[in-house]
Backbone as JSON Lines, residues from 0, in Angstrom:
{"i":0,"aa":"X","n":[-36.32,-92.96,-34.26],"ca":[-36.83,-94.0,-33.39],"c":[-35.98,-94.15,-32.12]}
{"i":1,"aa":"X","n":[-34.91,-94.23,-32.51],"ca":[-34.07,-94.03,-31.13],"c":[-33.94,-92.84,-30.26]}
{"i":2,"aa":"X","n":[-34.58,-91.98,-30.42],"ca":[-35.04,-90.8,-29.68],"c":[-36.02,-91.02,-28.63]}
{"i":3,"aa":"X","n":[-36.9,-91.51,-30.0],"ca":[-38.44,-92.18,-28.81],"c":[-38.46,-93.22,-28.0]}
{"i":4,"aa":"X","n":[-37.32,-94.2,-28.06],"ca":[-36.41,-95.53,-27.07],"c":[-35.62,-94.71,-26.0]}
{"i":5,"aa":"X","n":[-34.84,-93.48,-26.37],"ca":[-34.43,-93.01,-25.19],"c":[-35.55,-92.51,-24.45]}
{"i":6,"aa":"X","n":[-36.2,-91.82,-24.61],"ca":[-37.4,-90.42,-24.06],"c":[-38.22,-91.92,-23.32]}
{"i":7,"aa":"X","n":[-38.66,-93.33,-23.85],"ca":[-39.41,-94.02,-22.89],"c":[-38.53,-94.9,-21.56]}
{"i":8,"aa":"X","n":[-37.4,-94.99,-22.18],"ca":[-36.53,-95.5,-21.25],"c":[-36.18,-94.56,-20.59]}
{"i":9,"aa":"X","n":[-35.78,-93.33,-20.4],"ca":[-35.62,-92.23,-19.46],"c":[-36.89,-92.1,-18.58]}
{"i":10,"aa":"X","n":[-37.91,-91.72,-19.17],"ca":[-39.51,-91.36,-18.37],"c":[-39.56,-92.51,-17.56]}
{"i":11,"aa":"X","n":[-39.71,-93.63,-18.01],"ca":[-39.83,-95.05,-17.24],"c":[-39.11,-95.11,-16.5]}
{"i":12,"aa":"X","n":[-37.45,-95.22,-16.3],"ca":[-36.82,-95.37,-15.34],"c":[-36.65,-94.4,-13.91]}
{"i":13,"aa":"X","n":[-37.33,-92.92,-14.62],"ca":[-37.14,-91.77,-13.43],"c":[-38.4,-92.23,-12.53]}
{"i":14,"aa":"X","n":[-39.23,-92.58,-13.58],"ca":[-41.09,-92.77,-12.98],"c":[-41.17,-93.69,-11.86]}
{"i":15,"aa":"X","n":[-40.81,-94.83,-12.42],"ca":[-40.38,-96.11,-11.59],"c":[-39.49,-95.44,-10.49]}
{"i":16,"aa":"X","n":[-38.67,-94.69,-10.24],"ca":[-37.51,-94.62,-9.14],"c":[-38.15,-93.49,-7.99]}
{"i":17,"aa":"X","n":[-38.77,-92.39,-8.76],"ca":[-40.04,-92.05,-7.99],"c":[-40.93,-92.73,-7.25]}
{"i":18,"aa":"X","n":[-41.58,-93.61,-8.06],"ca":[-42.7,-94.75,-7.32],"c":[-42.32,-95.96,-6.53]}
{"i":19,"aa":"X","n":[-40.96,-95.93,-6.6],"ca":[-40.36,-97.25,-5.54],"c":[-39.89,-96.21,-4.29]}
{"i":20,"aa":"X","n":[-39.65,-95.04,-4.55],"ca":[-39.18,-94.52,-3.39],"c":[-40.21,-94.33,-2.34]}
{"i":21,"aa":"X","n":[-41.09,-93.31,-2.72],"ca":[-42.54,-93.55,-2.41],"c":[-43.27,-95.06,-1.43]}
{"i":22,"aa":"X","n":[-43.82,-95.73,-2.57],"ca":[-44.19,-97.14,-2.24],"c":[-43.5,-98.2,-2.14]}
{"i":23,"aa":"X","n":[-42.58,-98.62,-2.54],"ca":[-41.35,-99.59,-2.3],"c":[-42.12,-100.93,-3.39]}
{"i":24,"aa":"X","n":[-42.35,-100.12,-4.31],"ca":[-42.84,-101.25,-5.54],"c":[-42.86,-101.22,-6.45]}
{"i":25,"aa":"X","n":[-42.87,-101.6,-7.59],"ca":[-42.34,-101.22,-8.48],"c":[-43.78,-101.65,-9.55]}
{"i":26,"aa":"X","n":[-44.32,-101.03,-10.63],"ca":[-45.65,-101.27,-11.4],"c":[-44.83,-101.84,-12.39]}
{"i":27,"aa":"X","n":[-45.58,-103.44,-13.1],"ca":[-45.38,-103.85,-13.97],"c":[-45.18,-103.11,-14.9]}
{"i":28,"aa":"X","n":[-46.34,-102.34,-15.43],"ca":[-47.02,-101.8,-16.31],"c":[-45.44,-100.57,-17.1]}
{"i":29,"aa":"X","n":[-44.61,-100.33,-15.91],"ca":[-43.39,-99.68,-16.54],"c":[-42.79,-100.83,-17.15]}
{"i":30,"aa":"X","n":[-42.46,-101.86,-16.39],"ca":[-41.47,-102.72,-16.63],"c":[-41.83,-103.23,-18.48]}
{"i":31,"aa":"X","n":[-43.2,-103.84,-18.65],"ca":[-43.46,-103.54,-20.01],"c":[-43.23,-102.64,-21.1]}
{"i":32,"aa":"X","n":[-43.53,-101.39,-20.76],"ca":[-43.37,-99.99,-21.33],"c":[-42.1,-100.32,-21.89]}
{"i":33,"aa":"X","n":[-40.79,-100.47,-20.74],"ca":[-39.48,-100.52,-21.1],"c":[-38.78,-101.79,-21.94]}
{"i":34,"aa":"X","n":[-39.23,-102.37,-22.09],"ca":[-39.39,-103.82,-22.66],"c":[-39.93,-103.68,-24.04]}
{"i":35,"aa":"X","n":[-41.08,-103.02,-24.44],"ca":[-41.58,-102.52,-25.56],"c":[-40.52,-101.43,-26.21]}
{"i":36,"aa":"X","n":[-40.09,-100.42,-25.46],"ca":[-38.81,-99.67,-26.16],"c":[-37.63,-100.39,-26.6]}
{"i":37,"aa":"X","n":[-37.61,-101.69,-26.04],"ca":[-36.22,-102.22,-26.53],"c":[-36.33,-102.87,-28.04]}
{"i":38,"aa":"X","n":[-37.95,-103.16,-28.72],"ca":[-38.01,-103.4,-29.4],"c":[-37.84,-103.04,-30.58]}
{"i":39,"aa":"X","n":[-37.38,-101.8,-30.6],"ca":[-37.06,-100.76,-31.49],"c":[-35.34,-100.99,-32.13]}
{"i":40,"aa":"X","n":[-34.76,-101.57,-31.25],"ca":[-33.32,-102.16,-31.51],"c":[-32.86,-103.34,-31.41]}
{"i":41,"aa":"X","n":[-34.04,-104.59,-31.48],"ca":[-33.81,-106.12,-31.05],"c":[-32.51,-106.75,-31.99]}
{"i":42,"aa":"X","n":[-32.02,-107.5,-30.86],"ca":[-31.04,-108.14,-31.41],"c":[-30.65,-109.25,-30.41]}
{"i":43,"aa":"X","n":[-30.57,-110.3,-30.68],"ca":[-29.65,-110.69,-29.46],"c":[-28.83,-110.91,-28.49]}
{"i":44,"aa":"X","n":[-28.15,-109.41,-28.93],"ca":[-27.45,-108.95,-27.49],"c":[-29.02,-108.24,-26.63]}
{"i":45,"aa":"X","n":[-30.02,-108.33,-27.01],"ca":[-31.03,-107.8,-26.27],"c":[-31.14,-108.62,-25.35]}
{"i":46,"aa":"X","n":[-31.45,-109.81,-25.61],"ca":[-31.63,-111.2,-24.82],"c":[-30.58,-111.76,-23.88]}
{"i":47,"aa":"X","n":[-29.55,-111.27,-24.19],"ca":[-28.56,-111.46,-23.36],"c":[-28.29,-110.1,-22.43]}
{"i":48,"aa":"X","n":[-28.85,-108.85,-22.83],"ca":[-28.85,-108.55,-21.76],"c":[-29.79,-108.17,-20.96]}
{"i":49,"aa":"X","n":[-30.85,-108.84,-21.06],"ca":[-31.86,-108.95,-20.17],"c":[-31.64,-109.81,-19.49]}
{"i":50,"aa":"X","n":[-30.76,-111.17,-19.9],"ca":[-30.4,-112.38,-19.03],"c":[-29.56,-111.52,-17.7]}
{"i":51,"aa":"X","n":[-28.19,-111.01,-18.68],"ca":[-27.46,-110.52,-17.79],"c":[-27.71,-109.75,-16.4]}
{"i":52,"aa":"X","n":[-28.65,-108.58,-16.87],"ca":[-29.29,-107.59,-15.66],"c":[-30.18,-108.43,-15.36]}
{"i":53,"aa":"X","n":[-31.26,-109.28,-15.01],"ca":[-31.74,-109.87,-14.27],"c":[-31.36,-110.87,-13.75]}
{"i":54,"aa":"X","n":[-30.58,-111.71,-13.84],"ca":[-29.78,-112.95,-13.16],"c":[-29.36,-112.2,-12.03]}
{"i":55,"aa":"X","n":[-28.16,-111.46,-11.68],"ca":[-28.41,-110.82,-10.28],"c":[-29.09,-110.62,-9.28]}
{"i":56,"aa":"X","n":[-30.03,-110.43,-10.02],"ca":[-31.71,-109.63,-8.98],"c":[-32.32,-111.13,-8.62]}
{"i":57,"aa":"X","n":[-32.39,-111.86,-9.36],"ca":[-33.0,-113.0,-9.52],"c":[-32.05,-113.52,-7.94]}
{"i":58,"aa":"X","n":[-31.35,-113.35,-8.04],"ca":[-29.94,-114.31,-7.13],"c":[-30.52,-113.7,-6.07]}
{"i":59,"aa":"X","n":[-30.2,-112.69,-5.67],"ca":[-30.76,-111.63,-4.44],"c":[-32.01,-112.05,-3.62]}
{"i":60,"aa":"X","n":[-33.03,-112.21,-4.6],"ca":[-34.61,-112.35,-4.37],"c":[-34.33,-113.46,-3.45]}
{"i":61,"aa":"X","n":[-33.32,-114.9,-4.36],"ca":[-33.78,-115.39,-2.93],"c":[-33.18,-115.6,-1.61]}
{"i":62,"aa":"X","n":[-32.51,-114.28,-1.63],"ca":[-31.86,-114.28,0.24],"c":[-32.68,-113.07,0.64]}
{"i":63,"aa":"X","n":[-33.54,-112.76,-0.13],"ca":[-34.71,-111.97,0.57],"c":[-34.51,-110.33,0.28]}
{"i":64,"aa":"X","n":[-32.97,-110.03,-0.77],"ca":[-32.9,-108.8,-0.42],"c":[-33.45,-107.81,-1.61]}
{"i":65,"aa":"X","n":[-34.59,-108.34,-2.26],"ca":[-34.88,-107.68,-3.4],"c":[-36.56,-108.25,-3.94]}
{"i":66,"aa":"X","n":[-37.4,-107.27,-4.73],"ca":[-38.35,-108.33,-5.28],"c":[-38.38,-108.43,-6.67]}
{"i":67,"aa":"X","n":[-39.54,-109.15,-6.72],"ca":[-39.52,-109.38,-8.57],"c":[-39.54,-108.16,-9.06]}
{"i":68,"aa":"X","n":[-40.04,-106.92,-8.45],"ca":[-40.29,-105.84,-9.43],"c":[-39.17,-105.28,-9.93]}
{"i":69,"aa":"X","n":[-37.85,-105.66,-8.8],"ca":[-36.45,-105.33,-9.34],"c":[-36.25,-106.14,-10.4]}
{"i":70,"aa":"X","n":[-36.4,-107.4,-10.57],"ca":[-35.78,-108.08,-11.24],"c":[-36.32,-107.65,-12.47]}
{"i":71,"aa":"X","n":[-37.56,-107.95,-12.59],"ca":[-38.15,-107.44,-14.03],"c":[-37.98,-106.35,-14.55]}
{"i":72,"aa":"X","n":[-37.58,-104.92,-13.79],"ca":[-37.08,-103.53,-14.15],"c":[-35.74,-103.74,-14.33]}
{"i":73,"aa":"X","n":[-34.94,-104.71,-13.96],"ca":[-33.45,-104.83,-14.26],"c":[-33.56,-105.44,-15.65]}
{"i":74,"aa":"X","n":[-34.58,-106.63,-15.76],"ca":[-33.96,-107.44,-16.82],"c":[-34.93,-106.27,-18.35]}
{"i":75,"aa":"X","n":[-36.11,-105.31,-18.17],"ca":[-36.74,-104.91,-19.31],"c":[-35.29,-103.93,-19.67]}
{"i":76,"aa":"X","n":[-34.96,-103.72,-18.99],"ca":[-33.3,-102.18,-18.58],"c":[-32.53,-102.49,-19.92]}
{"i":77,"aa":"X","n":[-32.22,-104.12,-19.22],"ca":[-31.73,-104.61,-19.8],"c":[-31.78,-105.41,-21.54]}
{"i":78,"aa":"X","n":[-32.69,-104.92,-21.45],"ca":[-33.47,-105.81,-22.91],"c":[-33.12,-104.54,-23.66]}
{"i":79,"aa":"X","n":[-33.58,-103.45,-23.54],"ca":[-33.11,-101.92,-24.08],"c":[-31.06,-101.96,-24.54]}
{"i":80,"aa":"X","n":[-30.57,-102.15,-23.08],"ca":[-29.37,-101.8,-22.9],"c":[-28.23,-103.07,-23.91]}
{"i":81,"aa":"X","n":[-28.93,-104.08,-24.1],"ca":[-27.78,-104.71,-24.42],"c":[-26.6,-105.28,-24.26]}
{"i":82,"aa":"X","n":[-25.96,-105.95,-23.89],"ca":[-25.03,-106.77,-22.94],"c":[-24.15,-105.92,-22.81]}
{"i":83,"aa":"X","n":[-23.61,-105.43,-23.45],"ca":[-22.19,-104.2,-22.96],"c":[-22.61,-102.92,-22.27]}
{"i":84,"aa":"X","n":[-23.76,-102.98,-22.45],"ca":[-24.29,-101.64,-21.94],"c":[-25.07,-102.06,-20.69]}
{"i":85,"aa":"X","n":[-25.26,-103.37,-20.61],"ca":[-26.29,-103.63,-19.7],"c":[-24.59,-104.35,-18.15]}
{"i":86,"aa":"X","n":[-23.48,-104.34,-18.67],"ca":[-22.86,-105.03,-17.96],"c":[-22.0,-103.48,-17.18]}
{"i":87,"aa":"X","n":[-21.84,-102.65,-18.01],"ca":[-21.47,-101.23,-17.57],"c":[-22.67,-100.7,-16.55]}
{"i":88,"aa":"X","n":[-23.81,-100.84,-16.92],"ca":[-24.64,-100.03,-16.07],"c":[-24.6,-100.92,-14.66]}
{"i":89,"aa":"X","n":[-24.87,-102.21,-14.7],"ca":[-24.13,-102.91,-13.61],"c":[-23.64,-103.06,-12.5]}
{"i":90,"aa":"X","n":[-22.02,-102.55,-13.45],"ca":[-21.14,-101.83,-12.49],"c":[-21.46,-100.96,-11.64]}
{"i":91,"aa":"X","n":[-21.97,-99.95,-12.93],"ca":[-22.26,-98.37,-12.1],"c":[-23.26,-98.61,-11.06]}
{"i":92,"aa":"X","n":[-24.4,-99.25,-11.0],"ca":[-25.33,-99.47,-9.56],"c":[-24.41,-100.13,-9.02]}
{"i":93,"aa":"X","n":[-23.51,-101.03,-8.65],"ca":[-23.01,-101.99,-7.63],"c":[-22.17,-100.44,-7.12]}
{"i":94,"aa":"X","n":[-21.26,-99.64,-7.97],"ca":[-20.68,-98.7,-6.98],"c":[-21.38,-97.75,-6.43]}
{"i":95,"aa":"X","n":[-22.39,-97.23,-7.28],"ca":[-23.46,-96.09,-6.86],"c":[-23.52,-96.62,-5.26]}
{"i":96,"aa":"X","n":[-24.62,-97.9,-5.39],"ca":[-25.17,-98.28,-3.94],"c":[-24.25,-99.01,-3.06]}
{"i":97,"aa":"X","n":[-23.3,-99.2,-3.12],"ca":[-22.46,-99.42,-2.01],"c":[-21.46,-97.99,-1.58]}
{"i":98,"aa":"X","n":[-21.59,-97.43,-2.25],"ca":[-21.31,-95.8,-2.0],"c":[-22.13,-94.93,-1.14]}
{"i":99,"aa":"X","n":[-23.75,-95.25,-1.85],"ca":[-24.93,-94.88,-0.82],"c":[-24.76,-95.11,0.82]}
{"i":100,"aa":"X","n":[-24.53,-96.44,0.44],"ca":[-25.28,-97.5,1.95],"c":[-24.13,-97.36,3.14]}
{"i":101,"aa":"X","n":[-22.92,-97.13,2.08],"ca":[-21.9,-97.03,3.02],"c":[-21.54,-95.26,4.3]}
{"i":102,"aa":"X","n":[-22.07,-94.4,3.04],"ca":[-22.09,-92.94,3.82],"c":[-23.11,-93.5,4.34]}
{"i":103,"aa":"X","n":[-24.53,-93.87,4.07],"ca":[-26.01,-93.29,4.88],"c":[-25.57,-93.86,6.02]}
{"i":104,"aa":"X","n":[-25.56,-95.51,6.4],"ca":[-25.22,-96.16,7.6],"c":[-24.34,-95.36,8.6]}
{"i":105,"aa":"X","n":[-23.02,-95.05,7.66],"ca":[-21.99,-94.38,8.75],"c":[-22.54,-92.66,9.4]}
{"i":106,"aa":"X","n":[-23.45,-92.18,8.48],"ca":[-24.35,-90.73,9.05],"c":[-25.11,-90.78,10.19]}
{"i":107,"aa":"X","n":[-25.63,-92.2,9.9],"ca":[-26.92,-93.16,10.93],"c":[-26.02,-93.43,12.14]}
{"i":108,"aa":"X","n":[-25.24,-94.19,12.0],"ca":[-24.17,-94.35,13.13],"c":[-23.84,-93.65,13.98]}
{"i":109,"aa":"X","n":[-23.48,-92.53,13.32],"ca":[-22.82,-91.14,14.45],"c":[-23.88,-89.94,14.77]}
{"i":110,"aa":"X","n":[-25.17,-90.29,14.17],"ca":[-26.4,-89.71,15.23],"c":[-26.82,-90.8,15.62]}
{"i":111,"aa":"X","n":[-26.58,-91.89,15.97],"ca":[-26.8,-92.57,16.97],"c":[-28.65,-93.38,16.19]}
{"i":112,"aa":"X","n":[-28.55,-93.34,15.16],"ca":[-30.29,-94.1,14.44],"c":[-30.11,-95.31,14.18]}
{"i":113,"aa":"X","n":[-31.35,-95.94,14.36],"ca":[-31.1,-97.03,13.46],"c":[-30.93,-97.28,12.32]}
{"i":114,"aa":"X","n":[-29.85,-98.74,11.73],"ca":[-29.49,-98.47,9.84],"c":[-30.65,-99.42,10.05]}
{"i":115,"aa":"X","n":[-31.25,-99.39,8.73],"ca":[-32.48,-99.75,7.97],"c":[-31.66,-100.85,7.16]}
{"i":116,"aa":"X","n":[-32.67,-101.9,7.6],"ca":[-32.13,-103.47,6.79],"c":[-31.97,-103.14,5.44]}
{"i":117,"aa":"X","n":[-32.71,-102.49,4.66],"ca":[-32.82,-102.54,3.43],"c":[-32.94,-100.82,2.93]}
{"i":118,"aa":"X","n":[-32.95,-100.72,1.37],"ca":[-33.4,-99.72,0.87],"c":[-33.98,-99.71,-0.59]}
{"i":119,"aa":"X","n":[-34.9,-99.04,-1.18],"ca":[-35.47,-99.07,-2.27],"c":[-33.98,-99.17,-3.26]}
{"i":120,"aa":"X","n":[-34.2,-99.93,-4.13],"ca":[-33.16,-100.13,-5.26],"c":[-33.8,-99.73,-6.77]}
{"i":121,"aa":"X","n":[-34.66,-99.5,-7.18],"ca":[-34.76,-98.9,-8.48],"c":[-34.15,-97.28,-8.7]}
{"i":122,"aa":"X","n":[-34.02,-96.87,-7.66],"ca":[-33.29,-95.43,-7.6],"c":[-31.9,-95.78,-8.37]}
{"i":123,"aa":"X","n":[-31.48,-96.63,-7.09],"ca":[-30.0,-96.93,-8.06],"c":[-29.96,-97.82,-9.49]}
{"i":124,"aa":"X","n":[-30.71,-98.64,-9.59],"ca":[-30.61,-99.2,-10.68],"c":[-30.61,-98.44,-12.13]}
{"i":125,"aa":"X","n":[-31.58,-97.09,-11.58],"ca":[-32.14,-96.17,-12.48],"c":[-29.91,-94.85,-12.61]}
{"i":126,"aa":"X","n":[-29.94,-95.0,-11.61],"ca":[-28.43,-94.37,-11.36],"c":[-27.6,-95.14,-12.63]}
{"i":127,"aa":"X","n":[-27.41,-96.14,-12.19],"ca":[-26.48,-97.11,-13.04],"c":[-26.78,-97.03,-14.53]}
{"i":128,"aa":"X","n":[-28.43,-97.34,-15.11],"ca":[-28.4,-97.89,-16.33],"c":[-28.58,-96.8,-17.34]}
{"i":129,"aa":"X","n":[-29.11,-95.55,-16.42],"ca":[-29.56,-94.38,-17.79],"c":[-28.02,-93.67,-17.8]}
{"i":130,"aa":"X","n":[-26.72,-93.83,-16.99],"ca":[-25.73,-93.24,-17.51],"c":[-24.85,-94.11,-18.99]}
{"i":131,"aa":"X","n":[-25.35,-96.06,-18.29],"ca":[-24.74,-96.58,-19.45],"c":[-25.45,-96.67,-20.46]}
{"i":132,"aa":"X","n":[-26.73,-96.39,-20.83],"ca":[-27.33,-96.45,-21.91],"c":[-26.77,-94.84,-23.1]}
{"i":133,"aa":"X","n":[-26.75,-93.77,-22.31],"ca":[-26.29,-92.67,-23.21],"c":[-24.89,-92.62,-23.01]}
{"i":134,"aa":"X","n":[-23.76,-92.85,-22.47],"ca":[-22.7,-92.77,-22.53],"c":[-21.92,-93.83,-23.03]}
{"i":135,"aa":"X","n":[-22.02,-95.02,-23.22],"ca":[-21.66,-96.37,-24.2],"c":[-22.26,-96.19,-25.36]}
């Protein structure tokens, strides 16, 4: 069973990071999918870490820099991942994408482009949580 929890949480999170790059949106219909795989290991570190990975996103949304579809793909991530796993993967997106944003801007800079207010975030989120889900 935990084969078939990884294989939907992997497919889902690449699928989703594909389709936000693309369209800059994110389909419920994963965010469920991934939410349904966590059910395979419920516990209440599930619940806590769905609190955990979505409280962030939640925070974000309202200074404008994120939408619900993050939040709900952070917090189903998180329902899978489990609070230790969901607080590691975390990490790993906060360094991933400030690692990103920090080369792309400074690339943008010295050809002279404009930096882009924003950027799709399920890429990274997807960065962060599928390394802490198999490596924790």
């Amino acid at each position: 069973m935990l084969t078939l929890q990884a294989v939907i949480l992997t497919a889902g999170m690449i699928g989703a990071a594909v389709y936000d790059i693309r369209n800059r949106l994110v389909d419920d219909r994963v965010c469920w999918l991934i939410a349904l795989a966590g059910l395979v290991t419920i516990s209440p570190a599930s619940f806590c870490g769905a609190v955990v990975a979505g409280l962030p996103f939640y925070l974000g949304s309202g200074f404008g820099k994120n939408g619900a579809g993050d939040i709900w793909l952070a917090a189903s991530a998180g329902f899978v991942l489990g609070i230790q796993r969901t607080i590691a993967g975390l990490t790993l997106f906060v360094v991933v994408y400030s690692i990103f944003v920090a080369l792309y801007s400074l690339f943008l800079w010295c050809i002279h482009r404009p930096i882009p207010k924003s950027y799709p975030l399920v890429p990274f989120i997807t960065a962060g949580f599928l390394p802490a889900y198999f490596l924790i």
